[in-house]
PDB file of C-alpha atoms and ligand atoms in Angstrom:
ATOM      1  CA  MET A   1     -12.203-222.236  93.108  1.00  0.00           C
ATOM      2  CA  PHE A   2     -12.548-218.611  94.623  1.00  0.00           C
ATOM      3  CA  LEU A   3     -12.583-216.563  91.692  1.00  0.00           C
ATOM      4  CA  ASN A   4     -15.261-218.986  90.372  1.00  0.00           C
ATOM      5  CA  SER A   5     -17.218-218.162  93.637  1.00  0.00           C
ATOM      6  CA  PHE A   6     -16.802-214.521  92.898  1.00  0.00           C
ATOM      7  CA  ALA A   7     -18.193-214.644  89.127  1.00  0.00           C
ATOM      8  CA  PHE A   8     -21.255-216.817  90.754  1.00  0.00           C
ATOM      9  CA  ILE A   9     -21.626-213.823  93.563  1.00  0.00           C
ATOM     10  CA  PHE A  10     -20.866-211.096  90.460  1.00  0.00           C
ATOM     11  CA  GLY A  11     -23.550-212.910  88.163  1.00  0.00           C
ATOM     12  CA  ALA A  12     -25.983-212.893  91.463  1.00  0.00           C
ATOM     13  CA  VAL A  13     -26.117-209.640  91.799  1.00  0.00           C
ATOM     14  CA  VAL A  14     -25.832-208.404  88.397  1.00  0.00           C
ATOM     15  CA  GLY A  15     -28.716-210.755  87.818  1.00  0.00           C
ATOM     16  CA  SER A  16     -30.811-208.831  90.790  1.00  0.00           C
ATOM     17  CA  PHE A  17     -30.721-205.523  88.488  1.00  0.00           C
ATOM     18  CA  LEU A  18     -31.431-207.159  85.397  1.00  0.00           C
ATOM     19  CA  ASN A  19     -34.927-208.068  87.325  1.00  0.00           C
ATOM     20  CA  VAL A  20     -35.468-204.777  87.648  1.00  0.00           C
ATOM     21  CA  CYS A  21     -34.830-203.666  84.015  1.00  0.00           C
ATOM     22  CA  ILE A  22     -37.057-206.654  82.995  1.00  0.00           C
ATOM     23  CA  PHE A  23     -40.108-205.278  85.357  1.00  0.00           C
ATOM     24  CA  ARG A  24     -39.225-201.460  84.410  1.00  0.00           C
ATOM     25  CA  ILE A  25     -38.182-200.852  80.915  1.00  0.00           C
ATOM     26  CA  PRO A  26     -41.393-202.195  79.491  1.00  0.00           C
ATOM     27  CA  ALA A  27     -43.300-200.068  81.912  1.00  0.00           C
ATOM     28  CA  LYS A  28     -41.073-197.113  80.749  1.00  0.00           C
ATOM     29  CA  THR A  29     -40.162-196.535  84.322  1.00  0.00           C
ATOM     30  CA  SER A  30     -36.648-195.471  85.982  1.00  0.00           C
ATOM     31  CA  ILE A  31     -34.066-198.154  86.222  1.00  0.00           C
ATOM     32  CA  ILE A  32     -32.504-196.250  88.867  1.00  0.00           C
ATOM     33  CA  LYS A  33     -35.274-194.743  90.961  1.00  0.00           C
ATOM     34  CA  PRO A  34     -36.859-195.538  93.355  1.00  0.00           C
ATOM     35  CA  LEU A  35     -35.807-198.496  95.322  1.00  0.00           C
ATOM     36  CA  SER A  36     -37.588-201.860  95.029  1.00  0.00           C
ATOM     37  CA  GLN A  37     -40.990-202.048  96.357  1.00  0.00           C
ATOM     38  CA  CYS A  38     -43.295-205.200  96.924  1.00  0.00           C
ATOM     39  CA  PRO A  39     -45.949-205.531  94.215  1.00  0.00           C
ATOM     40  CA  HIS A  40     -48.388-206.001  96.666  1.00  0.00           C
ATOM     41  CA  CYS A  41     -48.287-203.922  99.411  1.00  0.00           C
ATOM     42  CA  HIS A  42     -46.078-201.567  98.059  1.00  0.00           C
ATOM     43  CA  HIS A  43     -43.915-201.198 100.769  1.00  0.00           C
ATOM     44  CA  PRO A  44     -40.133-200.563 100.067  1.00  0.00           C
ATOM     45  CA  VAL A  45     -37.793-203.943 100.052  1.00  0.00           C
ATOM     46  CA  ARG A  46     -35.197-204.020 103.009  1.00  0.00           C
ATOM     47  CA  PHE A  47     -31.754-204.002 102.031  1.00  0.00           C
ATOM     48  CA  TYR A  48     -31.503-206.958 103.572  1.00  0.00           C
ATOM     49  CA  ASP A  49     -34.321-208.747 101.810  1.00  0.00           C
ATOM     50  CA  ASN A  50     -32.607-207.997  98.597  1.00  0.00           C
ATOM     51  CA  ILE A  51     -29.964-210.398  98.645  1.00  0.00           C
ATOM     52  CA  PRO A  52     -30.225-212.341  95.544  1.00  0.00           C
ATOM     53  CA  LEU A  53     -31.101-215.856  95.931  1.00  0.00           C
ATOM     54  CA  ILE A  54     -30.444-215.823  99.689  1.00  0.00           C
ATOM     55  CA  SER A  55     -33.379-213.849 100.320  1.00  0.00           C
ATOM     56  CA  TYR A  56     -36.100-215.682  98.432  1.00  0.00           C
ATOM     57  CA  ILE A  57     -34.996-218.746 100.146  1.00  0.00           C
ATOM     58  CA  VAL A  58     -35.143-217.164 103.421  1.00  0.00           C
ATOM     59  CA  LEU A  59     -38.406-215.287 103.165  1.00  0.00           C
ATOM     60  CA  ARG A  60     -39.723-218.462 101.655  1.00  0.00           C
ATOM     61  CA  GLY A  61     -40.953-216.348  98.723  1.00  0.00           C
ATOM     62  CA  LYS A  62     -43.076-214.242 100.522  1.00  0.00           C
ATOM     63  CA  CYS A  63     -43.336-210.629 101.212  1.00  0.00           C
ATOM     64  CA  ARG A  64     -42.082-209.847 104.960  1.00  0.00           C
ATOM     65  CA  ASP A  65     -44.743-207.577 105.056  1.00  0.00           C
ATOM     66  CA  CYS A  66     -47.885-208.791 103.643  1.00  0.00           C
ATOM     67  CA  GLU A  67     -47.011-212.320 102.842  1.00  0.00           C
ATOM     68  CA  GLY A  68     -47.682-211.752  99.321  1.00  0.00           C
ATOM     69  CA  LYS A  69     -46.140-214.653  96.800  1.00  0.00           C
ATOM     70  CA  ILE A  70     -43.020-213.138  95.623  1.00  0.00           C
ATOM     71  CA  SER A  71     -42.554-214.422  91.887  1.00  0.00           C
ATOM     72  CA  TRP A  72     -39.993-217.518  91.113  1.00  0.00           C
ATOM     73  CA  ARG A  73     -38.951-215.659  88.102  1.00  0.00           C
ATOM     74  CA  TYR A  74     -36.731-213.086  90.548  1.00  0.00           C
ATOM     75  CA  PRO A  75     -34.250-216.180  91.960  1.00  0.00           C
ATOM     76  CA  LEU A  76     -34.713-217.665  88.300  1.00  0.00           C
ATOM     77  CA  VAL A  77     -33.075-214.720  86.768  1.00  0.00           C
ATOM     78  CA  GLU A  78     -30.498-214.217  89.271  1.00  0.00           C
ATOM     79  CA  LEU A  79     -29.528-218.180  88.884  1.00  0.00           C
ATOM     80  CA  VAL A  80     -29.427-217.849  85.278  1.00  0.00           C
ATOM     81  CA  THR A  81     -27.168-214.947  85.268  1.00  0.00           C
ATOM     82  CA  ALA A  82     -24.837-216.090  88.143  1.00  0.00           C
ATOM     83  CA  ILE A  83     -24.169-219.292  86.435  1.00  0.00           C
ATOM     84  CA  LEU A  84     -23.775-217.760  82.769  1.00  0.00           C
ATOM     85  CA  SER A  85     -21.302-215.617  84.423  1.00  0.00           C
ATOM     86  CA  VAL A  86     -19.240-218.955  85.870  1.00  0.00           C
ATOM     87  CA  LEU A  87     -19.234-220.372  82.557  1.00  0.00           C
ATOM     88  CA  LEU A  88     -18.358-217.435  80.507  1.00  0.00           C
ATOM     89  CA  PHE A  89     -15.620-216.769  83.417  1.00  0.00           C
ATOM     90  CA  LEU A  90     -14.059-220.613  82.829  1.00  0.00           C
ATOM     91  CA  ARG A  91     -14.276-219.983  78.899  1.00  0.00           C
ATOM     92  CA  PHE A  92     -12.517-216.355  78.445  1.00  0.00           C
ATOM     93  CA  GLY A  93     -10.860-216.165  82.179  1.00  0.00           C
ATOM     94  CA  PHE A  94     -10.263-212.543  84.203  1.00  0.00           C
ATOM     95  CA  THR A  95     -10.159-211.133  80.777  1.00  0.00           C
ATOM     96  CA  ILE A  96     -11.870-207.607  79.236  1.00  0.00           C
ATOM     97  CA  ASN A  97     -13.777-210.035  76.946  1.00  0.00           C
ATOM     98  CA  PHE A  98     -14.944-212.162  79.601  1.00  0.00           C
ATOM     99  CA  LEU A  99     -16.888-208.168  80.804  1.00  0.00           C
ATOM    100  CA  ILE A 100     -18.343-207.792  77.455  1.00  0.00           C
ATOM    101  CA  TYR A 101     -19.559-211.305  76.522  1.00  0.00           C
ATOM    102  CA  PHE A 102     -20.812-211.129  80.084  1.00  0.00           C
ATOM    103  CA  ILE A 103     -22.803-207.452  79.283  1.00  0.00           C
ATOM    104  CA  PHE A 104     -24.233-208.934  76.104  1.00  0.00           C
ATOM    105  CA  THR A 105     -25.368-211.924  77.436  1.00  0.00           C
ATOM    106  CA  ALA A 106     -26.893-209.678  80.112  1.00  0.00           C
ATOM    107  CA  VAL A 107     -28.975-207.724  77.732  1.00  0.00           C
ATOM    108  CA  LEU A 108     -29.976-210.959  75.824  1.00  0.00           C
ATOM    109  CA  ILE A 109     -31.454-212.232  79.640  1.00  0.00           C
ATOM    110  CA  VAL A 110     -33.473-209.076  79.809  1.00  0.00           C
ATOM    111  CA  ILE A 111     -34.981-209.486  76.316  1.00  0.00           C
ATOM    112  CA  THR A 112     -35.913-212.645  76.651  1.00  0.00           C
ATOM    113  CA  PHE A 113     -37.714-212.314  79.850  1.00  0.00           C
ATOM    114  CA  ILE A 114     -39.514-208.794  78.233  1.00  0.00           C
ATOM    115  CA  ASP A 115     -40.268-211.321  75.109  1.00  0.00           C
ATOM    116  CA  ILE A 116     -41.777-213.804  77.188  1.00  0.00           C
ATOM    117  CA  ASP A 117     -43.754-211.524  79.255  1.00  0.00           C
ATOM    118  CA  HIS A 118     -44.768-208.839  76.688  1.00  0.00           C
ATOM    119  CA  GLN A 119     -44.111-210.434  72.838  1.00  0.00           C
ATOM    120  CA  ILE A 120     -42.011-207.148  72.465  1.00  0.00           C
ATOM    121  CA  ILE A 121     -38.284-206.817  72.143  1.00  0.00           C
ATOM    122  CA  PRO A 122     -37.453-202.712  73.212  1.00  0.00           C
ATOM    123  CA  ASP A 123     -35.699-201.034  70.665  1.00  0.00           C
ATOM    124  CA  VAL A 124     -34.084-198.836  73.923  1.00  0.00           C
ATOM    125  CA  LEU A 125     -31.724-202.098  74.196  1.00  0.00           C
ATOM    126  CA  THR A 126     -31.398-203.003  70.514  1.00  0.00           C
ATOM    127  CA  LEU A 127     -31.073-199.771  68.772  1.00  0.00           C
ATOM    128  CA  PRO A 128     -28.212-198.368  71.225  1.00  0.00           C
ATOM    129  CA  GLY A 129     -26.984-202.188  71.354  1.00  0.00           C
ATOM    130  CA  ILE A 130     -26.465-202.402  67.475  1.00  0.00           C
ATOM    131  CA  PRO A 131     -23.740-199.778  67.325  1.00  0.00           C
ATOM    132  CA  ILE A 132     -22.439-200.437  70.716  1.00  0.00           C
ATOM    133  CA  PHE A 133     -21.721-204.104  70.122  1.00  0.00           C
ATOM    134  CA  PHE A 134     -20.672-203.544  66.659  1.00  0.00           C
ATOM    135  CA  LEU A 135     -17.932-201.217  68.078  1.00  0.00           C
ATOM    136  CA  LEU A 136     -16.968-203.417  70.931  1.00  0.00           C
ATOM    137  CA  ALA A 137     -16.824-206.635  68.088  1.00  0.00           C
ATOM    138  CA  ILE A 138     -14.218-204.478  66.073  1.00  0.00           C
ATOM    139  CA  PHE A 139     -11.958-202.611  68.461  1.00  0.00           C
ATOM    140  CA  VAL A 140     -12.288-204.624  72.003  1.00  0.00           C
ATOM    141  CA  VAL A 141     -12.820-208.192  70.837  1.00  0.00           C
ATOM    142  CA  LYS A 142     -11.030-207.904  67.502  1.00  0.00           C
ATOM    143  CA  VAL A 143     -13.570-209.480  65.429  1.00  0.00           C
ATOM    144  CA  PRO A 144     -12.364-208.552  61.423  1.00  0.00           C
ATOM    145  CA  TRP A 145     -14.494-205.332  60.729  1.00  0.00           C
ATOM    146  CA  SER A 146     -15.858-207.164  57.387  1.00  0.00           C
ATOM    147  CA  GLU A 147     -17.217-210.108  59.780  1.00  0.00           C
ATOM    148  CA  ALA A 148     -19.062-207.888  61.774  1.00  0.00           C
ATOM    149  CA  LEU A 149     -20.513-205.455  59.088  1.00  0.00           C
ATOM    150  CA  ILE A 150     -21.406-208.665  57.038  1.00  0.00           C
ATOM    151  CA  GLY A 151     -22.952-209.994  59.747  1.00  0.00           C
ATOM    152  CA  LEU A 152     -25.101-206.894  60.898  1.00  0.00           C
ATOM    153  CA  LEU A 153     -26.283-206.221  57.174  1.00  0.00           C
ATOM    154  CA  ILE A 154     -27.265-210.217  57.026  1.00  0.00           C
ATOM    155  CA  GLY A 155     -28.321-210.286  60.623  1.00  0.00           C
ATOM    156  CA  GLY A 156     -31.229-207.206  59.737  1.00  0.00           C
ATOM    157  CA  GLY A 157     -31.686-207.777  55.904  1.00  0.00           C
ATOM    158  CA  MET A 158     -31.898-211.940  55.906  1.00  0.00           C
ATOM    159  CA  LEU A 159     -34.829-211.809  58.492  1.00  0.00           C
ATOM    160  CA  PHE A 160     -36.541-208.412  57.159  1.00  0.00           C
ATOM    161  CA  THR A 161     -36.341-210.634  53.594  1.00  0.00           C
ATOM    162  CA  ILE A 162     -37.914-213.772  55.277  1.00  0.00           C
ATOM    163  CA  ALA A 163     -40.267-212.035  57.191  1.00  0.00           C
ATOM    164  CA  TYR A 164     -41.495-209.804  53.828  1.00  0.00           C
ATOM    165  CA  ILE A 165     -41.897-213.254  51.802  1.00  0.00           C
ATOM    166  CA  TYR A 166     -43.822-214.770  54.670  1.00  0.00           C
ATOM    167  CA  GLN A 167     -46.054-212.208  55.062  1.00  0.00           C
ATOM    168  CA  LEU A 168     -46.431-211.793  51.240  1.00  0.00           C
ATOM    169  CA  ILE A 169     -47.351-215.801  50.987  1.00  0.00           C
ATOM    170  CA  THR A 170     -49.480-215.651  53.911  1.00  0.00           C
ATOM    171  CA  LYS A 171     -50.475-212.086  54.311  1.00  0.00           C
ATOM    172  CA  ARG A 172     -50.102-212.469  58.101  1.00  0.00           C
ATOM    173  CA  GLU A 173     -47.314-210.914  59.861  1.00  0.00           C
ATOM    174  CA  GLY A 174     -44.571-213.412  60.595  1.00  0.00           C
ATOM    175  CA  MET A 175     -41.425-212.138  62.355  1.00  0.00           C
ATOM    176  CA  GLY A 176     -41.896-208.977  64.635  1.00  0.00           C
ATOM    177  CA  GLY A 177     -39.625-206.045  63.425  1.00  0.00           C
ATOM    178  CA  GLY A 178     -38.292-206.537  67.202  1.00  0.00           C
ATOM    179  CA  ASP A 179     -36.754-210.119  66.297  1.00  0.00           C
ATOM    180  CA  ILE A 180     -35.218-208.458  63.259  1.00  0.00           C
ATOM    181  CA  LYS A 181     -33.281-205.359  65.002  1.00  0.00           C
ATOM    182  CA  LEU A 182     -32.025-208.078  67.716  1.00  0.00           C
ATOM    183  CA  LEU A 183     -30.600-210.698  64.961  1.00  0.00           C
ATOM    184  CA  ALA A 184     -28.585-207.686  63.591  1.00  0.00           C
ATOM    185  CA  MET A 185     -27.139-206.425  66.942  1.00  0.00           C
ATOM    186  CA  ILE A 186     -26.100-210.290  67.174  1.00  0.00           C
ATOM    187  CA  GLY A 187     -24.682-210.494  63.891  1.00  0.00           C
ATOM    188  CA  GLY A 188     -22.996-207.141  64.116  1.00  0.00           C
ATOM    189  CA  PHE A 189     -21.393-207.904  67.239  1.00  0.00           C
ATOM    190  CA  LEU A 190     -20.824-212.064  66.833  1.00  0.00           C
ATOM    191  CA  GLY A 191     -19.755-211.847  63.007  1.00  0.00           C
ATOM    192  CA  TRP A 192     -21.694-213.560  59.991  1.00  0.00           C
ATOM    193  CA  LYS A 193     -20.276-216.783  60.408  1.00  0.00           C
ATOM    194  CA  SER A 194     -22.169-217.122  63.921  1.00  0.00           C
ATOM    195  CA  LEU A 195     -25.543-216.536  62.064  1.00  0.00           C
ATOM    196  CA  ILE A 196     -25.571-219.793  60.753  1.00  0.00           C
ATOM    197  CA  PHE A 197     -24.982-221.586  63.942  1.00  0.00           C
ATOM    198  CA  ILE A 198     -27.452-219.198  65.639  1.00  0.00           C
ATOM    199  CA  LEU A 199     -30.208-219.264  62.744  1.00  0.00           C
ATOM    200  CA  LEU A 200     -29.804-223.553  62.986  1.00  0.00           C
ATOM    201  CA  VAL A 201     -30.004-223.899  66.781  1.00  0.00           C
ATOM    202  CA  SER A 202     -32.852-220.884  67.039  1.00  0.00           C
ATOM    203  CA  SER A 203     -34.947-222.239  64.508  1.00  0.00           C
ATOM    204  CA  PHE A 204     -34.486-225.765  65.554  1.00  0.00           C
ATOM    205  CA  SER A 205     -35.215-225.401  68.779  1.00  0.00           C
ATOM    206  CA  GLY A 206     -37.760-222.892  67.957  1.00  0.00           C
ATOM    207  CA  ALA A 207     -40.053-225.476  65.855  1.00  0.00           C
ATOM    208  CA  ILE A 208     -39.147-228.101  68.689  1.00  0.00           C
ATOM    209  CA  VAL A 209     -41.044-226.119  71.277  1.00  0.00           C
ATOM    210  CA  GLY A 210     -43.647-225.029  69.289  1.00  0.00           C
ATOM    211  CA  ILE A 211     -44.710-228.438  67.906  1.00  0.00           C
ATOM    212  CA  ALA A 212     -44.696-229.629  71.631  1.00  0.00           C
ATOM    213  CA  ALA A 213     -46.838-226.388  72.744  1.00  0.00           C
ATOM    214  CA  MET A 214     -49.179-227.042  69.747  1.00  0.00           C
ATOM    215  CA  VAL A 215     -49.364-230.789  70.851  1.00  0.00           C
ATOM    216  CA  ILE A 216     -49.844-230.170  74.329  1.00  0.00           C
ATOM    217  CA  GLN A 217     -52.269-227.123  74.287  1.00  0.00           C
ATOM    218  CA  LYS A 218     -54.312-228.258  71.122  1.00  0.00           C
ATOM    219  CA  LYS A 219     -54.606-225.065  69.348  1.00  0.00           C
ATOM    220  CA  ASP A 220     -52.227-222.572  66.871  1.00  0.00           C
ATOM    221  CA  MET A 221     -49.740-221.337  68.874  1.00  0.00           C
ATOM    222  CA  LYS A 222     -47.669-219.524  66.127  1.00  0.00           C
ATOM    223  CA  TYR A 223     -48.337-216.154  67.654  1.00  0.00           C
ATOM    224  CA  ALA A 224     -48.110-216.768  71.548  1.00  0.00           C
ATOM    225  CA  ILE A 225     -44.644-217.900  71.621  1.00  0.00           C
ATOM    226  CA  PRO A 226     -41.958-215.286  70.793  1.00  0.00           C
ATOM    227  CA  PHE A 227     -39.111-215.986  68.930  1.00  0.00           C
ATOM    228  CA  GLY A 228     -36.636-213.581  70.665  1.00  0.00           C
ATOM    229  CA  PRO A 229     -35.647-216.019  73.410  1.00  0.00           C
ATOM    230  CA  PHE A 230     -34.414-218.951  70.920  1.00  0.00           C
ATOM    231  CA  LEU A 231     -32.439-216.496  69.077  1.00  0.00           C
ATOM    232  CA  SER A 232     -30.862-214.777  72.685  1.00  0.00           C
ATOM    233  CA  ALA A 233     -30.394-218.641  73.755  1.00  0.00           C
ATOM    234  CA  ALA A 234     -28.645-219.651  70.509  1.00  0.00           C
ATOM    235  CA  ALA A 235     -26.242-216.338  70.803  1.00  0.00           C
ATOM    236  CA  VAL A 236     -25.215-217.271  73.980  1.00  0.00           C
ATOM    237  CA  ALA A 237     -24.402-220.788  73.125  1.00  0.00           C
ATOM    238  CA  CYS A 238     -22.879-219.456  70.016  1.00  0.00           C
ATOM    239  CA  LEU A 239     -20.076-217.885  72.454  1.00  0.00           C
ATOM    240  CA  PHE A 240     -19.188-221.236  73.800  1.00  0.00           C
ATOM    241  CA  TRP A 241     -19.863-223.646  70.560  1.00  0.00           C
ATOM    242  CA  GLY A 242     -19.976-221.047  67.690  1.00  0.00           C
ATOM    243  CA  ASP A 243     -16.090-221.551  66.912  1.00  0.00           C
ATOM    244  CA  ALA A 244     -16.263-225.631  67.089  1.00  0.00           C
ATOM    245  CA  PHE A 245     -18.953-225.398  64.860  1.00  0.00           C
ATOM    246  CA  ILE A 246     -17.473-223.180  62.339  1.00  0.00           C
ATOM    247  CA  ARG A 247     -14.394-225.287  62.293  1.00  0.00           C
ATOM    248  CA  ILE A 248     -16.281-228.356  61.678  1.00  0.00           C
ATOM    249  CA  LEU A 249     -18.165-226.666  59.444  1.00  0.00           C
ATOM    250  CA  ILE A 250     -14.953-225.524  57.075  1.00  0.00           C
ATOM    251  CA  LEU A 251     -12.523-227.857  57.886  1.00  0.00           C
ATOM    252  CA  GLY A 252     -15.150-231.194  58.265  1.00  0.00           C
ATOM    253  CA  TYR A 253     -13.279-231.840  61.950  1.00  0.00           C
TER     254      TYR A 253
HETATM  255 ZN1   ZN B   1     -45.674-206.935 100.642  1.00  0.00          ZN
END
């Protein structure tokens, strides 16, 4: 119970930092300086108003200085990160693997929200992420190197092929280059078998949300819904259910 609470607080604090990354990476400003400030009145946020989750509740979602609205996205990101931290801790225990999977999840959270806001997946995350997570997979998590390498190549290559064929047939650009690099990063970290699970889950959930959005908004949503969040969510789900899925797929039970 004590360790679970610690994992929750740890996740919330990291989530607070992820908010800064989500906000500043697309703006190409430093993620370290300056300290956080109110987007309305630019008053620096006091340290006691910068407590993850709690400050939002205490301030009732308003800036202490100008009463400007604070987006509910901030506590949401903190809460999601905190919950995933606890779930990963329950699954992997107090291990180095927990830490690595948590970092992987944190990067995917940042990618998800940046993609939702800007329809881009920044290269500054995926390009270093591809070799770093590939090496972590082989040397720390001990994924067989051939599985990781094939995962990286298939992850990058398969989406590229699909995107190319789609473009050839429809003469329109479908999947973005960012999605391709993201899936290469995921495949190189989790191995090629995981890609089966991830592509199934992400395309099904993406299709359901896409159709629902089309019905609700009554218009073509092809370009409005980014695919990165679905790939990211499926990759995180794979950390929990991927092994079971592969076992059922191969052994049938
Ligand atoms: Zn303010």
